[in-house]
mmCIF file of C-alpha atoms in Angstrom:
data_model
loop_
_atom_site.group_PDB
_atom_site.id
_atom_site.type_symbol
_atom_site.label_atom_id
_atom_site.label_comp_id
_atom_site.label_asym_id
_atom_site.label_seq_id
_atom_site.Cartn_x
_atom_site.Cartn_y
_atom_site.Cartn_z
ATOM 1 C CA UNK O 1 67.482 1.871 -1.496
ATOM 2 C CA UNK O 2 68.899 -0.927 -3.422
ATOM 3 C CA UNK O 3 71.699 -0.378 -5.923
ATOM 4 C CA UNK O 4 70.076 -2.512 -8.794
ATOM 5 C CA UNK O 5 67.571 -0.046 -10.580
ATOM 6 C CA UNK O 6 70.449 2.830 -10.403
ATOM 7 C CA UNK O 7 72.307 0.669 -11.695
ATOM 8 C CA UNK O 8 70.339 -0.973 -14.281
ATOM 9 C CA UNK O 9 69.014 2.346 -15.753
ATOM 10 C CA UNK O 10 72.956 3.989 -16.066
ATOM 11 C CA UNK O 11 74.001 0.781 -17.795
ATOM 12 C CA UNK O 12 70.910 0.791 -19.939
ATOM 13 C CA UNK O 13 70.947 4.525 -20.368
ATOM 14 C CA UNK O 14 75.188 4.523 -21.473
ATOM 15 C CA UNK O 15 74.658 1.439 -23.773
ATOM 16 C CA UNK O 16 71.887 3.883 -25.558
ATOM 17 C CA UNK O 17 74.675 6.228 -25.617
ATOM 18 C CA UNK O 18 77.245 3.811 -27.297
ATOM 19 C CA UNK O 19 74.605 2.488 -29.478
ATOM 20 C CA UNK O 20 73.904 6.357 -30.595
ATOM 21 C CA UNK O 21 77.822 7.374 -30.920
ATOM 22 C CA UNK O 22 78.116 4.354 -33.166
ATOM 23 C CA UNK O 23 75.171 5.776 -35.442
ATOM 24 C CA UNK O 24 76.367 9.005 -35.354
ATOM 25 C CA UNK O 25 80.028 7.780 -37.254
ATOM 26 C CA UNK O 26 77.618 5.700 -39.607
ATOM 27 C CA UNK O 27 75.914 8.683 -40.263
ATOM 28 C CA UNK O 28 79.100 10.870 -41.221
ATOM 29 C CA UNK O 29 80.465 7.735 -42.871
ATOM 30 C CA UNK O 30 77.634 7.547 -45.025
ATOM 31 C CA UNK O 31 77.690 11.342 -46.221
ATOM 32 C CA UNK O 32 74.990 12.195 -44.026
ATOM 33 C CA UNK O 33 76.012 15.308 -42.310
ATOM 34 C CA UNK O 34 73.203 17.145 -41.565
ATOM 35 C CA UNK O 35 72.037 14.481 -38.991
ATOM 36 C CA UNK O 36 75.611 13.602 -37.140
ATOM 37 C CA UNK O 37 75.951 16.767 -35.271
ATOM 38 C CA UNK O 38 71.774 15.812 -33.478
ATOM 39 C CA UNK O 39 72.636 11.955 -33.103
ATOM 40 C CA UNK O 40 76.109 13.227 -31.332
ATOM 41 C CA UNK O 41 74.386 15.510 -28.666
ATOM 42 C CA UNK O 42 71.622 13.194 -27.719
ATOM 43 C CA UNK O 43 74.736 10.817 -27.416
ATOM 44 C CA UNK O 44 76.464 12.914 -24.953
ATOM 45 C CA UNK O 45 73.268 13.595 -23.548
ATOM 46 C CA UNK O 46 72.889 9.897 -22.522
ATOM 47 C CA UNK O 47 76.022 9.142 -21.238
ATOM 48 C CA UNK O 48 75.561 12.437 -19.032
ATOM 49 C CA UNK O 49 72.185 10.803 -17.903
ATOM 50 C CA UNK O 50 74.059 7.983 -16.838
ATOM 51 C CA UNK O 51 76.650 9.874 -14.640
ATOM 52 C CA UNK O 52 74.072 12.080 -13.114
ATOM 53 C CA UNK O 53 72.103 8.534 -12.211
ATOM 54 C CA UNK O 54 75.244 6.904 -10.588
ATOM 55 C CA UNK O 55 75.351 10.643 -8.800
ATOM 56 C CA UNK O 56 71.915 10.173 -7.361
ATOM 57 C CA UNK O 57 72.922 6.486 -6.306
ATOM 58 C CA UNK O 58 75.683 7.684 -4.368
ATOM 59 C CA UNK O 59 74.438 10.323 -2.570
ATOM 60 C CA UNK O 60 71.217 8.442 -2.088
ATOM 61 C CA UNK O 61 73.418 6.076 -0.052
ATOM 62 C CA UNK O 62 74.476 8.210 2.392
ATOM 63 C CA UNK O 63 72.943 8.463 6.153
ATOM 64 C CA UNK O 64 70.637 11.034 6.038
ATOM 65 C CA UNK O 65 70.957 14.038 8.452
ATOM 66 C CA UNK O 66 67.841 15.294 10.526
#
């Protein structure tokens, strides 16, 4: 399979993370706790996303065995 939609969707999927860590310090900047600690995990949650699709790339990749 070609590399370009893995990626595509980790770059896209980590710049969603970024974007969301930045909101999350806006958030707590702005005296709005209650929301930082929700915007934070989904943030982690992205960039995770994005590993586990570089993962899949990789070992996608490899000669399969029969």
């Amino acid at each position: 399979m070609t590399k370009a939609p893995f990626v595509a969707m980790a770059t896209v999927t980590a710049a969603l993370g970024t974007a969301l860590g930045s909101l999350a310090l806006q958030l707590r900047a702005d005296g709005n706790e209650q929301y930082v600690e929700s915007v934070a995990t989904f943030s982690v949650l992205m960039y995770v996303t994005a590993a586990l699709v570089m993962v899949t790339w990789v070992r996608d990749g490899r000669p399969h065995s029969k």
